[in-house]
Coordinates of C-alpha atoms in Angstrom, one line a residue:
X269 CA 2.1 14.5 24.1
X270 CA 5.6 13.7 22.9
X271 CA 7.5 11.1 24.9
X272 CA 10.3 12.3 27.1
X273 CA 13.5 10.9 25.7
X274 CA 17.1 10.7 26.9
X275 CA 19.1 11.6 23.8
X276 CA 22.4 11.7 25.7
X277 CA 22.3 7.9 26.1
X278 CA 20.7 6.4 23.0
X279 CA 19.7 2.8 22.8
X280 CA 21.3 2.4 19.4
X281 CA 23.7 4.8 17.7
X282 CA 24.4 4.5 14.0
X283 CA 27.5 6.3 12.6
X284 CA 28.7 6.5 9.0
X285 CA 26.7 3.5 7.8
X286 CA 27.4 2.8 4.1
X287 CA 26.0 -0.2 2.3
X288 CA 26.6 -1.2 -1.4
X289 CA 25.7 -4.1 -3.5
X290 CA 27.7 -6.0 -6.1
X291 CA 25.8 -6.0 -9.4
X292 CA 28.5 -7.9 -11.3
X293 CA 32.2 -8.4 -11.1
X294 CA 33.0 -4.7 -11.9
X295 CA 29.9 -2.8 -10.8
X296 CA 28.6 -1.9 -7.4
X297 CA 25.6 0.2 -6.4
X298 CA 25.8 2.3 -3.2
X299 CA 22.4 2.0 -1.6
X300 CA 23.2 3.8 1.7
X301 CA 25.9 6.5 2.1
X302 CA 27.3 7.7 5.4
X303 CA 24.1 7.5 7.4
X304 CA 24.2 8.6 11.0
X305 CA 21.4 8.7 13.6
X306 CA 20.4 7.7 17.1
X307 CA 17.4 5.8 18.4
X308 CA 16.7 7.1 21.9
X309 CA 15.5 4.8 24.7
X310 CA 11.7 4.6 25.1
X311 CA 10.9 6.5 21.9
X312 CA 9.6 6.0 18.4
X313 CA 11.8 7.1 15.5
X314 CA 10.3 7.2 12.0
X315 CA 12.5 6.5 9.0
X316 CA 10.8 8.1 6.0
X317 CA 11.4 8.1 2.3
X318 CA 10.3 6.8 -1.1
X319 CA 11.1 3.4 -2.5
X320 CA 14.8 3.2 -3.2
X321 CA 15.7 5.8 -0.5
X322 CA 17.6 3.2 1.5
X323 CA 15.4 3.1 4.6
X324 CA 14.8 -0.7 4.5
X325 CA 18.4 -1.4 3.7
X326 CA 19.4 0.6 6.7
X327 CA 17.0 -1.4 8.9
X328 CA 18.3 -4.7 7.5
X329 CA 21.8 -3.7 8.2
X330 CA 21.0 -3.1 11.9
X331 CA 19.9 -6.7 12.1
X332 CA 22.6 -8.2 9.9
X333 CA 20.0 -9.4 7.5
X334 CA 21.5 -8.1 4.3
X335 CA 22.3 -10.8 1.7
X336 CA 25.8 -12.0 2.4
X337 CA 26.6 -13.0 -1.1
X338 CA 26.5 -9.5 -2.7
X339 CA 26.2 -6.8 0.1
X340 CA 29.1 -4.8 1.4
X341 CA 29.0 -2.9 4.6
X342 CA 31.8 -0.3 4.7
X343 CA 34.4 -1.1 7.4
X344 CA 34.0 2.4 8.9
X345 CA 30.4 1.8 9.7
X346 CA 29.4 1.7 13.3
X347 CA 26.2 0.4 14.8
X348 CA 26.6 0.7 18.5
X349 CA 24.2 -1.3 20.6
X350 CA 24.8 -2.4 24.2
X351 CA 28.5 -1.5 23.9
X352 CA 29.0 -3.6 20.8
X353 CA 29.4 -2.7 17.1
X354 CA 26.8 -4.8 15.4
X355 CA 28.4 -4.2 12.1
X356 CA 31.4 -6.3 13.2
X357 CA 29.6 -9.2 14.9
X358 CA 29.7 -12.7 13.4
X359 CA 26.7 -14.4 12.0
X360 CA 26.3 -16.5 15.1
X361 CA 26.6 -13.5 17.4
X362 CA 24.0 -11.6 15.5
X363 CA 21.6 -14.6 15.8
X364 CA 21.7 -14.1 19.6
X365 CA 20.8 -10.4 19.1
X366 CA 17.9 -10.9 16.6
X367 CA 14.6 -11.7 18.2
X368 CA 15.9 -11.4 21.7
X369 CA 17.2 -7.8 21.8
X370 CA 16.1 -6.4 18.4
X371 CA 13.0 -7.7 16.6
X372 CA 11.5 -6.8 13.3
X373 CA 8.0 -6.7 11.9
X374 CA 8.0 -7.1 8.1
X375 CA 5.6 -5.5 5.6
X376 CA 3.8 -8.6 4.3
X377 CA 2.8 -11.1 7.0
X378 CA 1.7 -13.7 4.4
X379 CA 5.3 -14.0 3.2
X380 CA 6.8 -13.7 6.7
X381 CA 4.7 -16.3 8.5
X382 CA 5.4 -20.0 7.6
X383 CA 2.2 -21.3 6.1
X384 CA 2.8 -24.9 7.1
X385 CA 3.1 -24.2 10.9
X386 CA 0.5 -23.0 13.3
X387 CA 1.0 -19.4 14.7
X388 CA 1.5 -20.9 18.1
X389 CA 4.4 -23.1 16.9
X390 CA 6.1 -20.1 15.3
X391 CA 5.8 -18.0 18.5
X392 CA 7.0 -20.9 20.7
X393 CA 9.9 -21.4 18.4
X394 CA 11.2 -17.9 19.1
X395 CA 10.8 -18.4 22.8
X396 CA 12.7 -21.7 22.7
X397 CA 15.6 -20.3 20.6
X398 CA 16.1 -17.1 22.5
X399 CA 14.8 -17.7 26.0
X400 CA 15.0 -21.4 26.4
X401 CA 11.3 -21.7 27.3
X402 CA 9.6 -24.9 26.1
X403 CA 6.5 -27.1 26.6
X404 CA 3.5 -25.8 28.5
X405 CA 5.3 -22.7 29.7
X406 CA 6.0 -21.7 26.1
X407 CA 2.4 -22.3 25.1
X408 CA 1.1 -20.1 28.0
X409 CA 3.6 -17.4 27.1
X410 CA 2.4 -17.5 23.4
X411 CA -1.2 -17.2 24.5
X412 CA -0.3 -14.2 26.7
X413 CA 1.4 -12.3 23.9
X414 CA -1.5 -13.2 21.4
X415 CA -3.9 -11.7 24.0
X416 CA -1.7 -8.7 24.4
X417 CA -1.8 -7.8 20.7
X418 CA -5.6 -8.1 20.7
X419 CA -6.1 -11.5 19.1
X420 CA -9.6 -12.7 20.2
X421 CA -9.8 -16.2 21.8
X422 CA -6.1 -16.6 21.8
X423 CA -6.3 -20.1 23.5
X424 CA -8.2 -21.3 20.4
X425 CA -6.5 -19.3 17.7
X426 CA -3.0 -20.3 18.8
X427 CA -3.6 -23.6 16.9
X428 CA -4.7 -21.9 13.7
X429 CA -2.6 -21.6 10.5
X430 CA -1.8 -18.1 9.1
X431 CA -4.1 -18.7 6.1
X432 CA -7.1 -19.1 8.6
X433 CA -6.6 -15.5 9.8
X434 CA -7.4 -12.1 8.2
X435 CA -4.6 -9.8 7.1
X436 CA -4.9 -7.6 10.2
X437 CA -4.8 -10.7 12.5
X438 CA -1.7 -12.0 10.7
X439 CA 0.0 -8.7 11.3
X440 CA -0.9 -8.9 14.9
X441 CA 0.7 -12.4 15.0
X442 CA 3.9 -10.9 13.5
X443 CA 3.9 -8.3 16.3
X444 CA 3.3 -11.0 18.9
X445 CA 6.3 -13.0 17.6
X446 CA 8.4 -9.8 17.6
X447 CA 7.6 -8.9 21.3
X448 CA 7.5 -12.4 22.7
X449 CA 11.1 -12.2 23.9
X450 CA 10.8 -8.6 25.2
X451 CA 13.2 -6.9 22.8
X452 CA 14.7 -3.5 23.6
X453 CA 14.2 -2.3 20.0
X454 CA 11.3 -3.1 17.6
X455 CA 11.8 -2.4 13.9
X456 CA 8.6 -2.0 12.0
X457 CA 9.1 -2.0 8.2
X458 CA 6.0 -0.6 6.5
X459 CA 3.7 -2.7 8.8
X460 CA 0.4 -0.9 7.7
X461 CA 0.9 -0.1 4.0
X462 CA -1.4 -2.8 2.6
X463 CA -4.0 -2.7 5.4
X464 CA -7.5 -1.1 5.5
X465 CA -7.7 2.3 7.2
X466 CA -9.5 0.8 10.2
X467 CA -7.0 -2.0 10.6
X468 CA -4.1 0.4 10.0
X469 CA -5.3 2.5 12.9
X470 CA -5.6 -0.5 15.2
X471 CA -2.0 -1.6 14.3
X472 CA -0.7 1.9 14.9
X473 CA -2.5 2.2 18.2
X474 CA -1.2 -1.3 19.2
X475 CA 2.4 -0.4 18.4
X476 CA 2.1 2.9 20.3
X477 CA 0.6 1.2 23.3
X478 CA 3.2 -1.6 23.3
X479 CA 6.0 0.9 23.1
X480 CA 4.7 2.8 26.1
X481 CA 3.8 -0.3 28.2
X482 CA 7.0 -2.2 27.6
X483 CA 9.2 1.0 27.5
X484 CA 10.9 -0.2 24.4
X485 CA 12.2 1.8 21.4
X486 CA 10.6 1.6 17.9
X487 CA 12.1 2.3 14.5
X488 CA 9.1 2.8 12.3
X489 CA 9.8 2.7 8.5
X490 CA 7.2 4.2 6.2
X491 CA 6.7 6.4 3.1
X492 CA 3.5 8.0 4.5
X493 CA 4.0 11.1 6.6
X494 CA 0.4 11.1 7.7
X495 CA 1.1 7.9 9.5
X496 CA 4.4 9.3 10.9
X497 CA 2.5 12.2 12.4
X498 CA 0.4 9.8 14.4
X499 CA 3.1 7.8 16.0
X500 CA 6.7 9.3 15.9
X501 CA 8.7 11.3 18.4
X502 CA 11.5 11.8 16.0
X503 CA 11.7 11.7 12.2
X504 CA 14.5 10.9 9.8
X505 CA 13.9 11.7 6.1
X506 CA 16.0 9.8 3.6
X507 CA 16.4 10.1 -0.2
X508 CA 18.8 8.3 -2.6
X509 CA 20.6 6.6 0.3
X510 CA 21.3 9.8 2.3
X511 CA 19.6 11.5 5.2
X512 CA 18.1 14.8 4.1
X513 CA 16.8 15.9 7.4
X514 CA 16.2 14.7 10.9
X515 CA 14.8 16.0 14.2
X516 CA 11.8 16.0 16.5
X517 CA 8.5 15.3 14.8
X518 CA 7.2 18.7 15.8
X519 CA 10.0 20.5 14.0
X520 CA 9.8 18.3 10.9
X521 CA 6.1 18.9 10.5
X522 CA 5.8 22.5 11.5
X523 CA 9.2 23.9 10.3
X524 CA 10.7 21.5 7.7
X525 CA 14.1 22.8 6.6
X526 CA 14.8 20.6 3.6
X527 CA 13.1 21.1 0.2
X528 CA 12.5 17.3 -0.1
X529 CA 10.8 17.1 3.2
X530 CA 8.4 19.9 2.3
X531 CA 7.7 18.2 -1.0
X532 CA 6.7 14.9 0.8
X533 CA 4.4 16.8 3.1
X534 CA 2.6 18.4 0.2
X535 CA 2.2 15.4 -2.2
X536 CA -0.4 13.5 -0.2
X537 CA -4.1 14.4 -0.8
X538 CA -5.5 16.5 1.9
X539 CA -8.9 16.2 3.5
X540 CA -9.7 19.9 3.7
X541 CA -9.2 20.8 0.0
X542 CA -9.1 19.3 -3.5
X543 CA -6.6 21.0 -5.8
X544 CA -7.0 20.6 -9.6
X545 CA -3.6 18.7 -9.5
X546 CA -1.5 17.4 -6.7
X547 CA 2.0 18.8 -6.2
X548 CA 4.8 16.3 -7.1
X549 CA 8.4 16.1 -6.0
X550 CA 9.7 17.8 -9.1
X551 CA 7.6 20.9 -8.4
X552 CA 9.8 21.6 -5.4
X553 CA 13.2 20.2 -6.2
X554 CA 13.8 22.7 -9.0
X555 CA 13.3 26.1 -7.5
X556 CA 12.3 24.9 -4.1
X557 CA 9.2 27.2 -4.1
X558 CA 6.7 24.5 -5.0
X559 CA 4.0 24.7 -7.7
X560 CA 2.4 27.9 -6.4
X561 CA -1.3 28.4 -5.6
X562 CA -3.3 25.6 -7.3
X563 CA -7.0 26.3 -7.6
X564 CA -9.5 23.8 -6.2
X565 CA -11.5 21.5 -8.3
X566 CA -15.3 21.2 -7.9
X567 CA -16.5 17.6 -7.6
X568 CA -19.9 16.0 -7.6
X569 CA -22.7 14.6 -9.7
X570 CA -26.0 16.2 -10.7
X571 CA -29.4 15.0 -11.9
X572 CA -28.6 16.2 -15.5
X573 CA -25.4 14.1 -15.9
X574 CA -25.6 11.5 -18.7
X575 CA -25.4 7.9 -17.3
X576 CA -22.9 5.5 -19.0
X577 CA -23.6 2.5 -16.7
X578 CA -26.6 1.5 -14.6
X579 CA -26.2 -1.3 -12.2
X580 CA -29.3 -2.8 -10.5
X581 CA -29.5 -5.5 -7.8
X582 CA -26.0 -6.9 -8.5
X583 CA -25.3 -10.0 -6.5
X584 CA -22.4 -12.5 -6.5
X585 CA -22.2 -15.6 -4.4
X586 CA -19.4 -18.2 -4.0
X587 CA -20.0 -21.7 -3.0
X588 CA -18.0 -24.3 -1.0
X589 CA -18.7 -27.9 -0.3
X590 CA -20.3 -28.8 3.0
X591 CA -20.6 -32.4 3.9
X592 CA -20.9 -35.1 1.2
X593 CA -23.5 -33.6 -1.0
X594 CA -24.3 -30.2 0.4
X595 CA -22.8 -26.8 -0.4
X596 CA -22.5 -23.5 1.5
X597 CA -23.3 -20.2 -0.1
X598 CA -21.2 -17.1 0.7
X599 CA -22.8 -13.8 -0.6
X600 CA -19.9 -11.6 -1.5
X601 CA -22.1 -8.9 -3.1
X602 CA -25.8 -8.3 -2.2
X603 CA -28.3 -6.1 -4.1
X604 CA -25.8 -3.4 -5.2
X605 CA -27.3 -0.7 -7.3
X606 CA -25.8 2.5 -8.6
X607 CA -25.4 4.8 -11.6
X608 CA -22.1 5.9 -13.1
X609 CA -22.3 9.2 -14.9
X610 CA -20.1 9.9 -18.0
X611 CA -16.9 11.6 -17.3
X612 CA -17.3 11.2 -13.5
X613 CA -15.6 9.1 -10.8
X614 CA -17.4 6.8 -8.4
X615 CA -15.2 6.0 -5.4
X616 CA -15.8 2.5 -3.9
X617 CA -14.6 2.2 -0.3
X618 CA -14.8 -0.4 2.5
X619 CA -12.7 -2.8 4.5
X620 CA -11.3 -6.0 3.1
X621 CA -14.1 -8.5 2.5
X622 CA -16.6 -5.7 2.0
X623 CA -17.2 -6.8 -1.7
X624 CA -15.8 -3.8 -3.5
X625 CA -13.2 -5.6 -5.6
X626 CA -15.8 -8.4 -6.4
X627 CA -18.1 -5.7 -7.8
X628 CA -15.4 -4.5 -10.1
X629 CA -14.4 -8.0 -11.3
X630 CA -18.1 -9.0 -11.8
X631 CA -18.7 -5.9 -14.0
X632 CA -15.7 -7.1 -16.0
X633 CA -17.2 -10.6 -16.1
X634 CA -14.1 -12.0 -14.5
X635 CA -16.7 -13.3 -12.1
X636 CA -20.1 -14.3 -13.4
X637 CA -22.9 -12.4 -11.6
X638 CA -25.4 -14.5 -9.6
X639 CA -28.2 -11.9 -9.8
X640 CA -28.8 -8.4 -11.2
X641 CA -28.0 -6.5 -14.4
X642 CA -25.5 -3.9 -15.6
X643 CA -27.0 -1.7 -18.4
X644 CA -24.4 -0.3 -20.8
X645 CA -26.0 1.7 -23.7
X646 CA -29.3 0.0 -22.7
X647 CA -27.9 -3.5 -23.0
X648 CA -27.3 -5.9 -20.1
X649 CA -23.6 -6.8 -20.4
X650 CA -24.0 -9.4 -17.6
X651 CA -26.6 -11.3 -19.5
X652 CA -25.2 -11.4 -23.0
X653 CA -23.2 -14.3 -24.4
X654 CA -19.4 -14.2 -24.3
X655 CA -19.3 -13.5 -28.1
X656 CA -21.7 -10.6 -27.7
X657 CA -19.7 -9.2 -24.7
X658 CA -16.5 -9.2 -26.7
X659 CA -17.4 -5.9 -28.5
X660 CA -18.2 -4.3 -25.1
X661 CA -15.3 -5.9 -23.3
X662 CA -12.8 -3.4 -24.8
X663 CA -14.9 -0.5 -23.6
X664 CA -14.7 -1.5 -19.9
X665 CA -11.1 -1.9 -18.7
X666 CA -9.5 -2.5 -15.4
X667 CA -6.2 -1.4 -13.8
X668 CA -5.1 -3.9 -11.2
X669 CA -3.5 -3.1 -7.9
X670 CA -0.1 -4.7 -8.4
X671 CA 1.7 -3.5 -11.6
X672 CA 4.5 -6.1 -10.9
X673 CA 2.0 -9.0 -11.3
X674 CA -0.3 -7.6 -14.0
X675 CA 2.3 -7.1 -16.7
X676 CA 3.7 -10.1 -18.6
X677 CA 7.4 -10.2 -17.7
X678 CA 8.2 -12.0 -21.0
X679 CA 6.8 -9.3 -23.2
X680 CA 8.4 -6.0 -24.0
X681 CA 6.2 -3.0 -23.4
X682 CA 5.5 -2.8 -27.1
X683 CA 4.0 -6.2 -27.2
X684 CA 2.0 -5.5 -24.0
X685 CA 0.4 -2.5 -25.7
X686 CA -0.1 -3.8 -29.2
X687 CA -1.5 -7.3 -28.3
X688 CA -4.9 -5.9 -27.1
X689 CA -5.2 -3.8 -30.2
X690 CA -4.5 -6.8 -32.5
X691 CA -7.1 -8.9 -30.6
X692 CA -9.8 -6.3 -30.9
X693 CA -9.0 -5.2 -34.5
X694 CA -7.7 -1.7 -33.7
X695 CA -5.4 -0.4 -36.3
X696 CA -5.1 -1.6 -39.9
X697 CA -1.4 -2.7 -39.6
X698 CA 1.4 -3.4 -37.2
X699 CA 2.9 -0.1 -38.1
X700 CA -0.3 1.8 -37.2
X701 CA -0.6 -0.1 -33.9
X702 CA 3.1 0.7 -33.1
X703 CA 2.5 4.4 -33.8
X704 CA -0.6 4.4 -31.6
X705 CA 1.5 2.8 -28.8
X706 CA 4.1 5.5 -29.1
X707 CA 1.3 8.1 -28.7
X708 CA -0.1 6.4 -25.6
X709 CA 3.4 6.2 -24.0
X710 CA 3.8 9.9 -24.5
X711 CA 0.3 10.4 -23.1
X712 CA 1.2 8.7 -19.8
X713 CA 4.6 10.5 -19.6
X714 CA 7.0 7.7 -20.8
X715 CA 9.6 8.1 -23.7
X716 CA 9.4 6.1 -26.9
X717 CA 12.4 4.0 -25.9
X718 CA 10.1 2.4 -23.3
X719 CA 8.4 0.5 -26.1
X720 CA 11.5 -1.7 -26.4
X721 CA 12.0 -2.4 -22.7
X722 CA 10.8 -5.2 -20.4
X723 CA 8.6 -4.4 -17.3
X724 CA 11.4 -5.2 -14.8
X725 CA 13.3 -2.3 -16.2
X726 CA 10.8 0.2 -14.8
X727 CA 9.8 1.4 -11.3
X728 CA 6.5 0.7 -9.7
X729 CA 5.0 4.0 -10.8
X730 CA 6.2 3.6 -14.3
X731 CA 4.7 0.1 -14.5
X732 CA 1.4 1.5 -13.4
X733 CA 1.6 4.1 -16.2
X734 CA 2.2 1.2 -18.6
X735 CA -0.8 -0.6 -17.2
X736 CA -2.9 2.6 -17.8
X737 CA -1.5 2.9 -21.3
X738 CA -2.5 -0.7 -22.0
X739 CA -6.1 0.1 -21.0
X740 CA -6.2 3.2 -23.2
X741 CA -5.2 1.1 -26.3
X742 CA -8.8 0.0 -26.5
X743 CA -10.2 3.5 -26.1
X744 CA -12.5 2.5 -23.2
X745 CA -15.5 4.4 -21.9
X746 CA -15.1 3.0 -18.3
X747 CA -11.9 2.4 -16.3
X748 CA -12.1 0.3 -13.1
X749 CA -9.1 1.2 -10.9
X750 CA -8.7 -1.6 -8.3
X751 CA -6.4 -0.3 -5.6
X752 CA -4.3 1.0 -8.4
X753 CA -2.3 3.5 -6.4
X754 CA -2.3 1.9 -2.9
X755 CA 1.2 0.3 -3.3
X756 CA 2.9 3.4 -4.6
X757 CA 4.9 6.0 -2.8
X758 CA 3.0 9.3 -2.0
X759 CA 5.0 11.2 -4.7
X760 CA 4.4 8.6 -7.4
X761 CA 0.8 8.2 -6.2
X762 CA 0.4 12.0 -6.9
X763 CA 1.7 11.6 -10.4
X764 CA -0.7 8.7 -11.2
X765 CA -3.7 10.6 -9.8
X766 CA -2.8 13.7 -11.8
X767 CA -2.5 11.5 -14.9
X768 CA -5.9 9.9 -14.3
X769 CA -7.4 13.4 -13.9
X770 CA -5.8 14.6 -17.1
X771 CA -7.0 11.6 -19.1
X772 CA -10.6 11.9 -17.7
X773 CA -10.7 15.6 -18.8
X774 CA -9.3 14.8 -22.2
X775 CA -11.3 11.6 -23.1
X776 CA -14.4 11.9 -20.9
X777 CA -13.5 8.6 -19.1
X778 CA -15.7 7.3 -16.3
X779 CA -13.9 5.7 -13.4
X780 CA -14.9 3.2 -10.7
X781 CA -12.1 3.9 -8.2
X782 CA -11.7 1.1 -5.6
X783 CA -9.5 1.9 -2.6
X784 CA -9.1 1.6 1.1
X785 CA -7.2 5.0 1.2
X786 CA -10.0 7.4 2.0
X787 CA -7.9 10.5 1.5
X788 CA -7.2 9.4 -2.1
X789 CA -10.8 8.5 -2.7
X790 CA -12.0 11.9 -1.5
X791 CA -9.5 13.7 -3.8
X792 CA -10.4 11.9 -7.0
X793 CA -14.1 11.0 -6.6
X794 CA -17.3 12.9 -7.5
X795 CA -19.5 10.3 -5.7
X796 CA -18.6 7.8 -3.0
X797 CA -20.2 4.4 -2.3
X798 CA -19.4 2.8 1.0
X799 CA -19.7 -1.0 1.2
X800 CA -19.7 -3.4 4.2
X801 CA -20.4 -7.1 4.2
X802 CA -21.3 -7.1 0.5
X803 CA -23.9 -4.4 0.6
X804 CA -24.1 -0.6 0.1
X805 CA -24.0 1.2 3.4
X806 CA -24.1 4.8 2.1
X807 CA -23.8 6.6 -1.3
X808 CA -23.6 10.3 -2.1
X809 CA -21.5 13.1 -3.4
X810 CA -18.0 12.9 -2.0
X811 CA -18.1 16.2 0.0
X812 CA -21.4 15.3 1.5
X813 CA -20.3 11.9 2.6
X814 CA -17.1 13.2 4.2
X815 CA -18.7 16.2 5.9
X816 CA -21.9 14.6 7.1
X817 CA -21.7 10.8 7.1
X818 CA -25.1 9.3 8.0
X819 CA -24.1 5.8 8.9
X820 CA -22.1 4.7 11.9
X821 CA -19.9 2.4 9.7
X822 CA -19.0 5.4 7.5
X823 CA -18.3 7.5 10.5
X824 CA -15.9 4.8 11.9
X825 CA -14.1 4.6 8.6
X826 CA -13.6 8.4 8.4
X827 CA -12.4 8.5 12.0
X828 CA -9.7 6.0 11.2
X829 CA -8.0 8.2 8.5
X830 CA -4.5 9.2 9.6
X831 CA -4.7 12.9 10.3
X832 CA -1.0 13.5 10.4
X833 CA 0.6 16.0 12.8
X834 CA -2.0 18.7 12.5
X835 CA -4.8 16.3 13.2
X836 CA -3.2 14.2 16.0
X837 CA -0.8 15.7 18.4
X838 CA -0.2 19.2 17.2
X839 CA -3.0 20.5 19.5
X840 CA -2.4 17.9 22.2

């Protein structure tokens, strides 16, 4: 059911908000242009758009958190809250508003929580600064809000440091800090993007419950419309710093008026079908009609498929010191066995800590296996010497999750692509390697001029394409994709998934696709392997696992997938 809202008296009213940034003495970049919207009382408003759309800049402007040295808020901008224009308040006056009346949850809790202070100290600090509560009373209040956000044993965990908590618990601590002073407006900036599907559902349910219980307003910022359908009463769609469409969630999902909104709704993989390629933004923005009817792709493995990799009883343990002479063993991977057919995709899913990434890194020998074998062309690549493995190393490549961290910022793209070829003796000359690099850039949809640029000159999706091209320089048989699309906007994600599908069809590549996004895994995978606590819970053809999950753990994972508007409140 949608919340009843009083739109005649909004909690906060934004009119003609324009924000620009000084790039140098003569150049400015307009990030937000004449944005106007209301956040009603006791309602959740979702601000949706791709990276660079201006949604986070808009939220930071509401709180006065834009960098003072190079940001410019237009003098005509009005952010009316409690009878005051926040855009005209002094820095000291905004300090009184932040935390007390308007709070914000940031995307990455590990960079938002101070690692040298306990979580209790950080919550108590907010209470002391904004409410004047100190001592034992502040500690009791901190324990209360930790309990309210679902932290187990809050009286004990209040003295923990952020590093001693899981990602989901850290995000709950961030929410506890944000609500400690009972704000009227809670801004949540991509609070679930990097979380497992089960933790994401818990956080969404928590924010929704807190909004109703405390009767506060929520401005929820995200690029994922499936998440929006679960939580929002009203939706604002932004692109290139402008609002393209806004209205009640029911209207946006069932009768979107803007072409861009319709494109965003179509880009995300759907659970009920698997088209041969995913629609992308450009399919809609030209004619507005979309890509037309795309036939479905048949996925699955059969007994006759040739096997490129056989893994048997793979185990990986990590050890830590215990006492003076002892050590403690942690089994990250336990007795994992599977076959990877040629030209097929094995989806590897599970929550954080399930061991899925450790499996991928161990197969690459970035971790040394404790037990087991991995047979590639009949030879155990885990048992051979480093020198012997070198000739196989180029045939098993990995695409890491973060393209911002996996590309050397000091190298131009040309060096990034040609260095692996030089190491492994591919190409007889520098000219031949350069020509091959040009071919690969074209293959991943980048122009030749990209060869001469640095990674920072590209968007996240373009960087991931460069990372894929780097893997292809070595002509691998197997690509391990470790959360390689989880940090991307849904539209860019669709482009990369289409690219992976095209490359698989052309070169017969085999993929091990590691992800916590189960909708993406279902779209790309022929077979799915579910892991929990280092062991395989369930394995089978992707359609079989999704339609008839045998294990309770798999059922719980699938139940946590955001269903969007059609699956959540459309029939409520």
